[in-house]
Amino acid sequence: MASDKLFADYEALKSQLNYHNYRYYVLDDPALPDAEYDRLMRKLQDIEAANPTWVTPDSPSQRVGAKPMSAFAQVTHALPMLSLDNAFDAQDMRDFYRRLQDRLKSDAPIEFACEPKLDGIAVSILYRDGVLVQAATRGDGATGEDITANVRTIGSVPLKLLGEQYPPLLEVRGEIYMPKVGFERLNDLARSRDEKLFVNPRNAAAGSLRQLDPKITASRPLEFCCYNVGQVEGALPDRHTDVLFALREWGFLINPEMRAVTGIDACLDYFSALGEKRSQLPYDIDGIVFKVNSRALQNTLGFVARAPRWAIAHKFPAQEEMTRLLDVEFQVGRTGAITPVARLEPVFVGGVTVSNATLHNRDEIQRLGVKIGDTVIVRRAGDVIPQIVSVIANRRPDDARDVAFPDSCPVCESPVMQAEGEAAVRCTGGLLCPAQVKEGIKHFVSRKAVDIDGLGDKLVEQLVDEGLVASIADLYRLSEKREALLALERMGEKSADNLLESIEASKSTTLAKFLFGLGIREVGETTARALASHFGKLTALVQATEADLLALNDIGPVSAASIAQFFAEPRNTSLIEDLQRAGMHWPEQEPALQSALPLQGQTWVLTGTLEQMTRDEAKEKLLALGAKVSGSVSAKTHCVVAGPGAGSKLAKAQSLDIPVLNESEFLVQLAAWGEAE
């Protein structure tokens, strides 16, 4: 009985400390002096030391308990973490509002949730039965990094949700950032230790969040502010702002400046008011996010490929500064494009110290009339690459020099050429140019291509510079050069073996990923998928004429010409044959006309847990059949595949009389279409 009472006291103490964390970090209204809080925490730690089997991940003592990690695992987002479209002035906002009304076929005023756009790191935090089980970075939107141990250390992140009315599965999305005061204190400490200073709060937050040792993250002044939810099982309020208020009741910090307003004029007024207040806020913001407040209207409006139609980020005006152009260097990209890069006298603009800026191409240099030695205006808008926007001509020094565009490649000295109608000047060296080889390999091994884990940019450059790799096919011969691989800087036996295993694993891929990885001009991820679905086999694509390619809905004349030219070049077909001899392979199917795909033009939704395949595998099969796969159910959805744990999406599909298949029925249907493995 005494043990039962102690356990009950222990659970009550945990709840008490979680409540006081909420008062301190979320409400900014502590109900206890620090000394009393510390006394309660010591009492909790004493009980846990005597009863270690009682300790659970939601205990307040576990905010800094994990061992340092060797690397971050990958997390696939059940619902993609999409980007937002941007507005840069009032007219952009009015155009956005008009598009919404056009899509809704109504001129009724629209209510918006208005939230400051925090300049931090977007993350997803997953709770099961109220307990934090996983946290991940946004990554590329589809896949992020597992940062659970680090996020546990942040005081404004509840380890266990408050109350009892939260959904059994709840994914909370928000921004991790570093307040201005904390940033200054962190740099003061670094300065006192003669360490490198952080450039801005966002970089400091990103660096703190990606520490392999959670104890370092715990020592940094980070905050988490939620702005939305991802996957949810159970009901939520109908208005976005009410969802945020519910999240606050469950223990989360929401932005105190958040408001609900109606109509575009009210949005613009809010933007102006926050713009005036911006410098006084305790955190950095780079704009305002406006979201249609009705979640029902959000579902009606839906998404485009990379962003929701119902939200937009109205960015503050671009920040500009003056500095001096010290020199211009030339970089060679994957396709041979030679890009001039301005080397600047470092200047703080747009929240960062800028020492480089793009000059785009020769035409842009001529348009600006810029010379080396000039004083120039540099603009940086949000995360956009800094650019020179104008020259202050009356400050030009007597020794200013013209920018001389090279007649030969600065890397391989091959002649350069400029195709008619193109602004870009390109190196003609092709596979003979080390710069193009390096950039081509970096693209080929990237996550959206064949995805060779552990082969980063610096290692690619080492491999090419040391003569171990001269083409992407050479990657698959590195196992024969293991001793030379071990001689590379910071390459131990385990690292080498892991790299070789990743290279071997990458031999099994998909035709779409392989095509994307080849780096064909005008062929991005979507086009590569369309080509793979339409032609089925690589041989059919290689033999396709421009007319054949133009038969695809998504292929225009420029893309068709580029693809045909790529496969007409013997060096490219020879490289592909070399890769296939090395063992690269993918599932092939009979070529099919795009219009003949059984699910062409249909929208499908996957929800719940699939047991015989992953959601990604199911999505690939649906895409191969011509379907679009959406993250939300709407009246335009053709079918929903629902596995165990399906929640609100299943309920919505049933309310709209949308056909629903369980996994077994889905597999039967795939078999009928010839898509089951």
XYZ file of C-alpha atoms in Angstrom:
677
model
C 0.000 0.000 0.000
C 2.828 2.395 0.835
C 4.268 1.747 -2.590
C 0.898 2.485 -4.235
C 0.641 5.773 -2.360
C 4.196 6.748 -3.349
C 3.445 5.995 -6.993
C 0.257 8.080 -6.834
C 2.240 10.931 -5.224
C 4.853 10.546 -7.969
C 2.231 10.820 -10.744
C 0.703 13.850 -9.043
C 4.145 15.459 -8.776
C 4.728 14.903 -12.513
C 1.404 16.560 -13.316
C 2.203 19.438 -10.959
C 5.574 20.086 -12.626
C 4.086 19.820 -16.129
C 1.470 22.386 -15.151
C 4.103 24.772 -13.818
C 6.150 24.329 -17.010
C 3.043 25.383 -18.929
C 2.557 28.438 -16.711
C 6.205 29.427 -17.136
C 6.888 28.700 -20.821
C 3.489 29.120 -22.469
C 1.503 31.592 -20.361
C 4.603 33.522 -19.196
C 2.877 33.637 -15.809
C 4.835 31.490 -13.310
C 2.889 30.472 -10.226
C 5.965 29.402 -8.198
C 9.293 31.019 -7.347
C 12.251 29.316 -9.034
C 13.511 27.911 -5.726
C 10.212 26.140 -5.065
C 10.136 24.709 -8.596
C 13.699 23.445 -8.131
C 12.687 21.803 -4.827
C 9.828 19.945 -6.540
C 12.111 18.835 -9.369
C 14.695 17.499 -6.895
C 11.925 15.591 -5.101
C 10.850 14.043 -8.425
C 14.432 13.076 -9.264
C 14.899 11.479 -5.840
C 11.788 9.323 -6.317
C 12.925 8.297 -9.812
C 16.417 7.439 -8.574
C 14.874 5.061 -6.041
C 12.330 3.696 -8.555
C 13.969 3.792 -12.017
C 11.328 1.545 -13.618
C 8.710 4.238 -13.032
C 10.435 6.742 -15.319
C 8.558 7.386 -18.579
C 9.374 9.697 -21.520
C 6.755 12.236 -20.395
C 8.444 12.856 -17.035
C 9.629 16.475 -16.636
C 13.022 15.058 -15.602
C 13.551 13.599 -19.089
C 14.011 16.842 -20.998
C 17.752 16.181 -21.050
C 18.211 12.465 -20.760
C 19.204 11.051 -24.138
C 22.717 10.043 -25.122
C 24.461 11.863 -27.971
C 23.454 10.520 -31.404
C 25.791 9.482 -34.209
C 23.388 10.764 -36.886
C 19.760 11.745 -37.428
C 17.340 9.107 -38.695
C 14.948 9.966 -41.514
C 11.221 10.509 -40.929
C 8.625 10.373 -43.708
C 5.828 12.874 -43.097
C 2.423 11.188 -43.287
C 1.132 14.486 -44.691
C 3.663 16.601 -46.623
C 4.861 19.796 -44.931
C 4.161 22.167 -47.801
C 5.636 25.567 -48.561
C 3.603 28.750 -48.830
C 3.168 30.996 -51.833
C 4.415 34.540 -51.266
C 2.907 37.992 -51.706
C 5.244 40.970 -51.840
C 2.811 43.896 -52.040
C -0.825 44.865 -51.611
C -1.685 44.021 -55.208
C -0.366 40.475 -54.756
C -2.647 40.145 -51.727
C -5.668 41.485 -53.613
C -4.954 39.057 -56.450
C -4.799 36.221 -53.910
C -8.149 37.290 -52.434
C -9.731 37.483 -55.900
C -8.491 33.971 -56.734
C -10.059 32.634 -53.551
C -13.434 34.183 -54.336
C -13.255 32.922 -57.927
C -12.559 29.371 -56.752
C -15.300 29.552 -54.137
C -17.680 31.115 -56.714
C -18.736 33.637 -54.102
C -18.141 37.312 -53.376
C -18.940 36.858 -49.673
C -16.249 38.304 -47.361
C -13.663 35.734 -46.264
C -12.396 35.456 -42.701
C -8.639 34.949 -42.231
C -6.386 33.843 -39.414
C -3.422 36.237 -39.306
C -0.148 35.105 -37.735
C 3.351 36.610 -37.686
C 5.699 34.504 -39.805
C 8.427 33.528 -37.347
C 11.931 33.299 -38.760
C 12.866 29.865 -37.428
C 12.826 26.163 -38.264
C 9.583 24.377 -39.170
C 9.047 21.140 -37.256
C 6.417 18.442 -36.763
C 5.733 16.946 -33.301
C 3.652 13.792 -32.971
C 1.646 12.808 -29.874
C -0.004 9.446 -29.217
C -2.469 9.345 -26.331
C -1.125 12.714 -25.240
C 2.547 11.686 -25.021
C 5.277 13.073 -27.287
C 6.600 10.196 -29.421
C 8.363 11.842 -32.364
C 9.626 15.176 -33.637
C 11.017 15.876 -37.087
C 12.305 18.745 -39.186
C 10.425 19.799 -42.316
C 13.315 18.604 -44.516
C 12.240 18.608 -48.151
C 8.563 18.554 -47.184
C 8.202 14.807 -47.691
C 11.071 13.570 -45.501
C 12.693 15.217 -42.490
C 15.194 14.374 -39.763
C 14.270 12.742 -36.464
C 15.079 15.365 -33.788
C 12.918 13.882 -31.016
C 15.652 13.847 -28.375
C 16.500 17.503 -29.014
C 12.911 18.750 -29.095
C 12.261 17.096 -25.717
C 14.714 19.582 -24.202
C 12.677 22.654 -25.187
C 10.625 23.904 -22.249
C 7.702 25.212 -24.345
C 7.155 21.752 -25.870
C 4.838 19.684 -23.644
C 6.065 16.130 -23.082
C 2.493 15.206 -22.118
C -0.577 17.149 -23.184
C -2.733 18.889 -20.592
C -6.369 18.014 -20.003
C -8.166 14.979 -21.406
C -10.000 16.111 -24.542
C -7.094 15.937 -26.994
C -7.204 13.535 -29.994
C -5.580 10.107 -29.562
C -3.233 10.926 -32.465
C -2.174 14.536 -32.893
C 0.578 15.977 -35.078
C 1.378 19.566 -34.121
C 3.321 21.771 -36.527
C 5.094 24.951 -35.686
C 8.306 26.930 -35.616
C 11.305 26.529 -33.338
C 13.069 29.856 -32.987
C 15.434 31.748 -30.732
C 14.152 34.974 -29.121
C 16.312 38.061 -29.627
C 17.345 38.282 -25.960
C 18.423 34.648 -25.886
C 20.372 35.132 -29.103
C 22.272 38.079 -27.655
C 23.078 36.149 -24.476
C 24.295 33.175 -26.499
C 26.619 35.390 -28.528
C 27.820 37.185 -25.396
C 28.814 33.800 -23.976
C 30.550 32.813 -27.221
C 32.374 36.153 -27.259
C 33.606 35.653 -23.689
C 35.013 32.248 -24.719
C 36.551 33.611 -27.922
C 34.295 31.316 -29.962
C 32.664 31.927 -33.351
C 29.531 34.095 -33.105
C 26.191 33.145 -34.623
C 25.144 35.385 -37.516
C 21.441 35.669 -36.643
C 18.772 34.044 -34.444
C 17.555 31.720 -37.215
C 21.030 30.262 -37.808
C 21.492 29.930 -34.066
C 18.183 28.055 -33.759
C 19.011 25.755 -36.685
C 22.469 24.991 -35.342
C 21.127 24.364 -31.841
C 18.373 22.060 -33.063
C 20.716 19.874 -35.130
C 23.188 19.116 -32.360
C 23.951 15.409 -32.017
C 24.180 15.870 -28.251
C 20.751 16.857 -26.808
C 22.464 18.413 -23.787
C 23.868 21.126 -26.062
C 20.391 21.806 -27.442
C 19.074 21.991 -23.876
C 21.572 24.740 -23.074
C 20.268 26.959 -25.907
C 17.358 29.417 -25.421
C 14.890 27.887 -27.910
C 11.119 28.304 -28.070
C 8.404 26.406 -29.950
C 5.299 28.179 -31.270
C 2.630 26.083 -32.997
C 0.770 27.282 -36.081
C -1.142 24.251 -37.420
C -1.792 20.532 -37.195
C -0.898 17.677 -39.526
C -2.403 14.211 -39.195
C -5.141 13.963 -36.559
C -7.443 11.180 -35.403
C -10.573 12.703 -33.971
C -12.530 15.910 -34.327
C -11.134 19.438 -34.191
C -12.869 22.845 -34.155
C -14.112 24.207 -37.488
C -12.058 27.429 -37.419
C -8.273 27.480 -37.637
C -8.012 30.046 -34.835
C -10.134 27.809 -32.595
C -7.784 24.909 -33.365
C -4.907 27.072 -32.140
C -6.807 27.992 -28.978
C -7.425 24.288 -28.379
C -3.707 23.629 -28.785
C -3.014 26.310 -26.196
C -5.370 24.519 -23.766
C -3.413 21.299 -24.374
C -0.144 22.995 -23.403
C 1.273 24.738 -26.479
C 2.488 28.256 -27.033
C 0.625 30.147 -29.763
C 1.563 33.584 -31.022
C -0.091 36.324 -28.932
C -0.291 38.552 -32.026
C -2.554 36.050 -33.836
C -5.886 37.579 -34.914
C -8.962 36.703 -36.972
C -10.009 39.408 -39.459
C -12.524 39.557 -42.300
C -11.843 40.892 -45.790
C -8.731 41.867 -47.699
C -8.601 45.446 -46.351
C -8.474 44.128 -42.797
C -5.600 41.832 -43.805
C -3.648 44.748 -45.232
C -4.336 46.824 -42.101
C -3.032 43.985 -39.922
C 0.078 43.708 -42.098
C 0.795 47.448 -41.732
C 0.241 47.392 -37.972
C 2.600 44.446 -37.446
C 5.148 46.023 -39.788
C 5.284 49.082 -37.532
C 5.567 46.855 -34.480
C 8.100 44.475 -35.994
C 11.275 45.906 -34.481
C 9.742 45.886 -30.974
C 8.748 42.208 -31.081
C 10.912 39.873 -28.962
C 11.542 37.590 -31.958
C 12.357 37.971 -35.650
C 9.564 37.807 -38.221
C 9.862 38.177 -41.986
C 6.207 38.588 -42.897
C 2.631 37.651 -42.036
C 0.869 34.383 -42.859
C -2.787 34.706 -43.837
C -4.919 31.536 -43.784
C -8.563 31.107 -44.681
C -9.988 30.564 -41.209
C -12.711 28.083 -42.129
C -11.262 24.585 -42.303
C -14.205 23.531 -44.480
C -13.277 26.225 -47.017
C -9.632 25.127 -46.766
C -10.695 21.631 -47.847
C -12.745 23.063 -50.701
C -9.846 25.188 -51.937
C -7.335 22.353 -51.669
C -3.689 22.451 -52.723
C -1.418 22.963 -55.685
C 1.736 20.852 -56.039
C 3.770 22.575 -53.354
C 1.451 24.877 -51.427
C -2.090 25.231 -50.064
C -4.364 27.498 -52.092
C -5.929 28.841 -48.884
C -2.805 30.428 -47.360
C -0.182 32.948 -48.350
C 2.855 34.586 -46.739
C 2.879 38.355 -47.187
C 6.573 39.172 -46.932
C 7.883 42.453 -45.624
C 9.614 44.655 -48.176
C 13.009 43.394 -49.312
C 15.843 44.677 -47.183
C 18.647 46.444 -48.987
C 22.104 47.709 -48.115
C 25.083 49.333 -49.804
C 28.413 47.600 -50.137
C 31.384 47.349 -52.503
C 31.903 44.813 -55.284
C 35.385 43.396 -54.695
C 35.557 40.877 -57.531
C 33.529 38.588 -59.800
C 34.203 34.875 -60.020
C 32.600 32.311 -62.312
C 31.025 29.013 -61.260
C 30.123 26.115 -63.542
C 26.861 24.290 -62.880
C 25.572 20.798 -63.652
C 24.347 21.737 -67.144
C 27.498 23.724 -67.939
C 25.883 27.102 -67.288
C 28.546 29.608 -66.253
C 27.237 31.851 -63.502
C 28.964 35.050 -62.371
C 29.150 35.366 -58.566
C 29.848 38.732 -56.958
C 32.332 38.761 -54.091
C 31.270 41.589 -51.804
C 32.626 43.509 -48.895
C 30.594 41.769 -46.144
C 27.409 43.613 -45.219
C 24.543 42.776 -42.829
C 21.267 42.740 -44.782
C 18.011 40.852 -44.443
C 19.096 39.337 -41.149
C 22.368 37.809 -42.352
C 25.901 38.837 -43.233
C 26.182 38.740 -47.029
C 29.532 38.398 -48.805
C 28.373 36.808 -52.075
C 25.557 37.624 -54.477
C 24.359 36.306 -57.808
C 24.767 38.297 -61.006
C 22.770 35.691 -62.983
C 24.372 35.944 -66.437
C 26.216 38.159 -68.937
C 23.028 39.976 -69.942
C 22.361 40.947 -66.326
C 25.897 42.337 -65.941
C 25.365 44.458 -69.038
C 21.935 45.597 -67.872
C 23.297 46.719 -64.509
C 26.389 48.277 -66.031
C 28.319 47.044 -63.006
C 32.107 47.210 -62.705
C 34.496 45.680 -60.180
C 35.099 48.294 -57.485
C 31.591 49.788 -57.742
C 29.400 50.575 -54.768
C 26.245 48.541 -55.246
C 22.840 47.994 -53.676
C 22.359 44.418 -52.428
C 18.898 43.034 -51.760
C 17.975 39.976 -49.759
C 14.269 39.099 -49.487
C 13.573 36.291 -47.038
C 15.493 33.184 -48.026
C 16.052 34.382 -51.594
C 19.688 34.331 -52.734
C 21.141 37.859 -52.350
C 21.351 39.825 -55.578
C 22.810 43.091 -56.810
C 19.923 45.293 -57.887
C 21.655 48.529 -58.860
C 24.915 50.470 -59.046
C 25.560 53.820 -57.364
C 27.326 55.314 -60.362
C 28.479 58.544 -58.682
C 30.597 56.485 -56.273
C 32.503 54.655 -59.003
C 36.260 54.784 -58.326
C 38.790 55.721 -61.019
C 40.290 52.217 -61.006
C 36.933 50.389 -61.546
C 37.329 47.461 -63.986
C 34.917 45.900 -66.476
C 33.630 42.427 -65.684
C 35.216 40.195 -68.337
C 33.090 37.127 -69.103
C 35.380 34.193 -69.891
C 35.789 32.874 -73.448
C 36.695 29.482 -72.066
C 35.490 27.435 -69.097
C 37.196 28.603 -65.873
C 37.501 24.957 -64.768
C 38.330 22.821 -67.835
C 39.223 25.582 -70.366
C 36.821 24.182 -72.958
C 35.237 26.801 -75.270
C 32.022 28.418 -74.098
C 28.930 28.959 -76.215
C 25.629 30.794 -75.975
C 22.680 29.194 -77.735
C 20.372 31.441 -79.699
C 17.541 32.688 -77.520
C 19.293 31.716 -74.258
C 20.796 34.084 -71.703
C 23.103 31.428 -70.247
C 26.665 30.944 -71.473
C 27.675 27.282 -71.209
C 30.867 25.269 -71.062
C 31.058 22.806 -73.976
C 33.278 20.394 -72.035
C 30.388 18.191 -70.917
C 31.617 15.091 -69.109
C 35.201 16.272 -69.605
C 34.562 19.228 -67.270
C 35.258 18.350 -63.594
C 32.835 21.031 -62.388
C 29.972 19.577 -64.429
C 30.922 16.081 -63.338
C 30.841 17.130 -59.669
C 27.487 18.899 -59.937
C 26.041 16.042 -61.985
C 27.101 13.487 -59.370
C 25.704 15.621 -56.541
C 22.380 15.729 -58.370
C 22.394 11.997 -59.186
C 22.988 10.933 -55.563
C 20.488 13.401 -54.053
C 17.470 12.222 -52.090
C 14.950 12.815 -54.888
C 17.147 10.929 -57.354
C 18.838 7.597 -56.490
C 19.440 8.697 -52.866
C 22.913 7.524 -51.824
C 23.086 8.189 -48.094
C 26.424 9.496 -46.822
C 27.622 10.872 -50.160
C 27.579 14.604 -49.463
C 28.896 17.489 -51.542
C 32.350 17.594 -49.947
C 32.896 13.873 -50.395
C 31.812 14.078 -54.043
C 34.380 16.824 -54.626
C 37.061 14.740 -52.915
C 36.266 11.693 -55.027
C 36.522 13.669 -58.267
C 39.617 15.646 -57.205
C 41.442 12.446 -56.185
C 40.621 10.785 -59.499
C 38.492 8.043 -57.937
C 35.366 9.064 -59.824
C 35.043 10.671 -63.236
C 31.362 9.901 -63.922
C 28.300 8.705 -62.039
C 29.005 5.169 -63.298
C 32.345 5.222 -61.448
C 30.449 5.346 -58.157
C 29.519 1.724 -58.724
C 33.182 0.738 -59.093
C 34.307 2.257 -55.793
C 34.138 -1.149 -54.075
C 37.197 -2.047 -56.167
C 39.033 0.996 -54.747
C 38.339 0.520 -51.043
C 41.962 1.179 -49.994
C 42.032 4.457 -51.921
C 38.680 5.348 -50.364
C 40.104 4.767 -46.878
C 42.948 7.180 -47.663
C 40.511 10.079 -48.016
C 40.290 12.699 -45.287
C 37.954 11.704 -42.414
C 37.109 8.359 -44.015
C 37.309 5.445 -41.572
C 36.558 1.815 -42.236
C 33.006 2.007 -40.921
C 32.257 5.138 -42.965
C 33.673 3.524 -46.083
C 31.656 0.340 -45.570
C 28.461 2.317 -44.926
C 29.046 4.345 -48.082
C 29.633 1.236 -50.205
C 26.486 -0.360 -48.768
C 24.464 2.754 -49.651
C 25.857 2.740 -53.188
C 24.949 -0.947 -53.561
C 21.421 -0.304 -52.248
C 20.918 2.540 -54.733
C 21.201 0.102 -57.655
C 17.550 -0.778 -57.047
C 15.539 2.323 -57.886
C 12.612 3.464 -60.018
C 12.682 4.614 -63.619
C 11.362 8.034 -62.566
C 14.146 8.555 -60.005
C 16.762 7.310 -62.464
C 15.567 9.719 -65.174
C 15.510 12.616 -62.727
C 19.015 11.707 -61.529
C 20.434 11.833 -65.068
C 20.016 15.602 -64.955
C 18.392 15.996 -68.370
C 17.706 19.660 -68.988
C 14.038 20.582 -68.572
C 13.333 17.286 -66.734
C 12.405 17.857 -63.123
C 10.886 15.377 -60.713
C 7.331 15.706 -62.078
C 8.385 15.417 -65.717
C 10.542 12.372 -64.934
C 7.547 10.685 -63.320
C 5.350 11.516 -66.320
C 7.928 10.058 -68.728
C 8.262 6.867 -66.678
C 4.490 6.405 -66.463
C 3.911 7.102 -70.153
C 6.695 5.033 -71.718
C 7.018 2.332 -69.076
C 10.414 1.161 -70.336
C 13.624 3.095 -70.810
C 14.104 1.608 -74.294
C 10.770 3.072 -75.391
C 11.755 6.512 -74.100
C 15.214 6.397 -75.723
C 13.598 5.640 -79.092
C 10.901 8.339 -78.750
C 10.789 11.196 -81.232
C 9.984 14.783 -80.360
C 6.485 14.172 -81.708
C 6.109 11.174 -79.390
C 7.190 13.291 -76.442
C 4.800 16.103 -77.315
C 1.934 13.620 -76.969
C 2.330 13.920 -73.190
C 0.175 16.614 -71.607
C 3.032 17.924 -69.444
C 5.732 18.092 -72.152
C 6.187 21.229 -74.248
C 8.364 21.868 -77.331
C 11.441 22.986 -75.358
C 11.319 19.974 -73.041
C 10.674 17.566 -75.914
C 13.665 18.883 -77.847
C 15.941 18.712 -74.800
C 14.919 15.113 -73.978
C 15.308 13.937 -77.581
C 18.731 15.594 -77.864
C 19.885 13.986 -74.632
C 19.122 10.448 -75.815
C 20.536 11.157 -79.290
C 23.962 11.877 -77.768
C 26.092 8.671 -77.840
C 27.993 9.640 -74.672
C 24.727 9.760 -72.725
C 23.431 6.401 -73.967
C 26.874 4.901 -73.317
C 26.739 6.181 -69.732
C 23.278 4.665 -69.221
C 24.504 1.309 -70.547
C 27.496 1.531 -68.193
C 25.150 2.116 -65.232
C 22.983 -0.835 -66.208
C 26.024 -3.081 -66.546
C 26.981 -1.985 -63.018
C 23.673 -3.373 -61.798
C 21.265 -0.425 -61.763
C 17.736 -1.676 -62.317
C 14.081 -0.747 -61.837
C 10.673 -2.279 -62.474
C 9.545 -1.787 -66.067
C 6.127 -2.076 -67.644
C 4.721 -2.116 -71.116
C 4.495 1.337 -72.719
C 1.011 2.793 -72.420
C -0.664 5.862 -73.806
C -1.218 8.481 -71.128
C -4.952 8.533 -71.773
C -5.100 4.747 -71.262
C -3.929 4.848 -67.619
C -6.833 3.486 -65.547
C -6.789 6.257 -62.933
C -5.919 9.177 -65.209
C -7.446 12.375 -63.833
C -8.614 10.791 -60.565
C -7.709 12.004 -57.057
C -7.082 9.394 -54.356
C -6.385 9.765 -50.622
C -4.434 7.378 -48.359
C -5.177 7.354 -44.624
C -4.464 5.157 -41.639
C -1.732 2.509 -41.401
C -1.146 0.096 -44.272
C 0.256 -3.261 -43.163
C 1.356 -4.969 -46.398
C 3.072 -1.967 -47.942
C 4.163 1.499 -46.873
C 2.095 4.563 -47.666
C 4.905 5.723 -49.971
C 4.755 2.431 -51.889
C 0.985 2.731 -52.230
C 1.374 6.307 -53.428
C 3.928 5.265 -56.070
C 1.524 2.621 -57.397
C -1.341 5.093 -57.631
C 0.827 7.686 -59.372
C 1.998 5.044 -61.846
C -1.666 4.395 -62.679
C -2.211 8.067 -63.457
C -3.860 9.151 -60.198
C -3.135 12.239 -58.174
C -2.604 11.495 -54.473
C -3.915 14.174 -52.130
C -3.427 14.699 -48.409
C -7.025 15.816 -47.828
C -10.511 14.588 -48.670
C -12.825 16.848 -50.669
C -15.852 16.528 -52.926
C -13.412 15.991 -55.824
C -11.839 12.903 -54.237
C -12.568 9.739 -56.251
C -11.585 7.135 -53.650
C -10.047 6.765 -50.175
C -7.830 3.857 -49.099
C -8.265 3.486 -45.336
C -6.056 1.353 -43.124
C -6.280 0.757 -39.347
C -6.249 4.016 -37.386
C -7.992 6.049 -40.101
C -9.753 8.975 -38.464
C -11.168 12.265 -39.685
C -10.423 11.612 -43.371
C -12.385 8.380 -43.296
C -15.272 10.089 -41.515
C -15.293 12.906 -44.058
C -15.197 10.445 -46.982
C -18.194 8.603 -45.527
C -20.093 11.854 -45.015
C -19.495 12.759 -48.685
C -20.390 9.239 -49.940
C -16.896 8.816 -51.417
C -15.920 5.168 -52.110
C -13.619 3.707 -49.417
C -11.369 0.657 -49.843
C -9.616 -1.204 -47.056
C -6.099 -2.485 -47.743
C -7.226 -5.953 -48.885
C -9.729 -4.461 -51.342
C -7.048 -2.040 -52.548
C -4.619 -4.902 -53.233
C -7.290 -6.789 -55.158
C -7.932 -3.695 -57.258
C -4.195 -3.186 -57.871
C -3.946 -6.796 -59.038
C -6.785 -6.164 -61.474
C -4.837 -3.218 -62.864
C -1.649 -5.298 -62.991
C 0.076 -3.181 -60.347
C 0.402 -5.595 -57.419
C 3.891 -6.892 -56.748
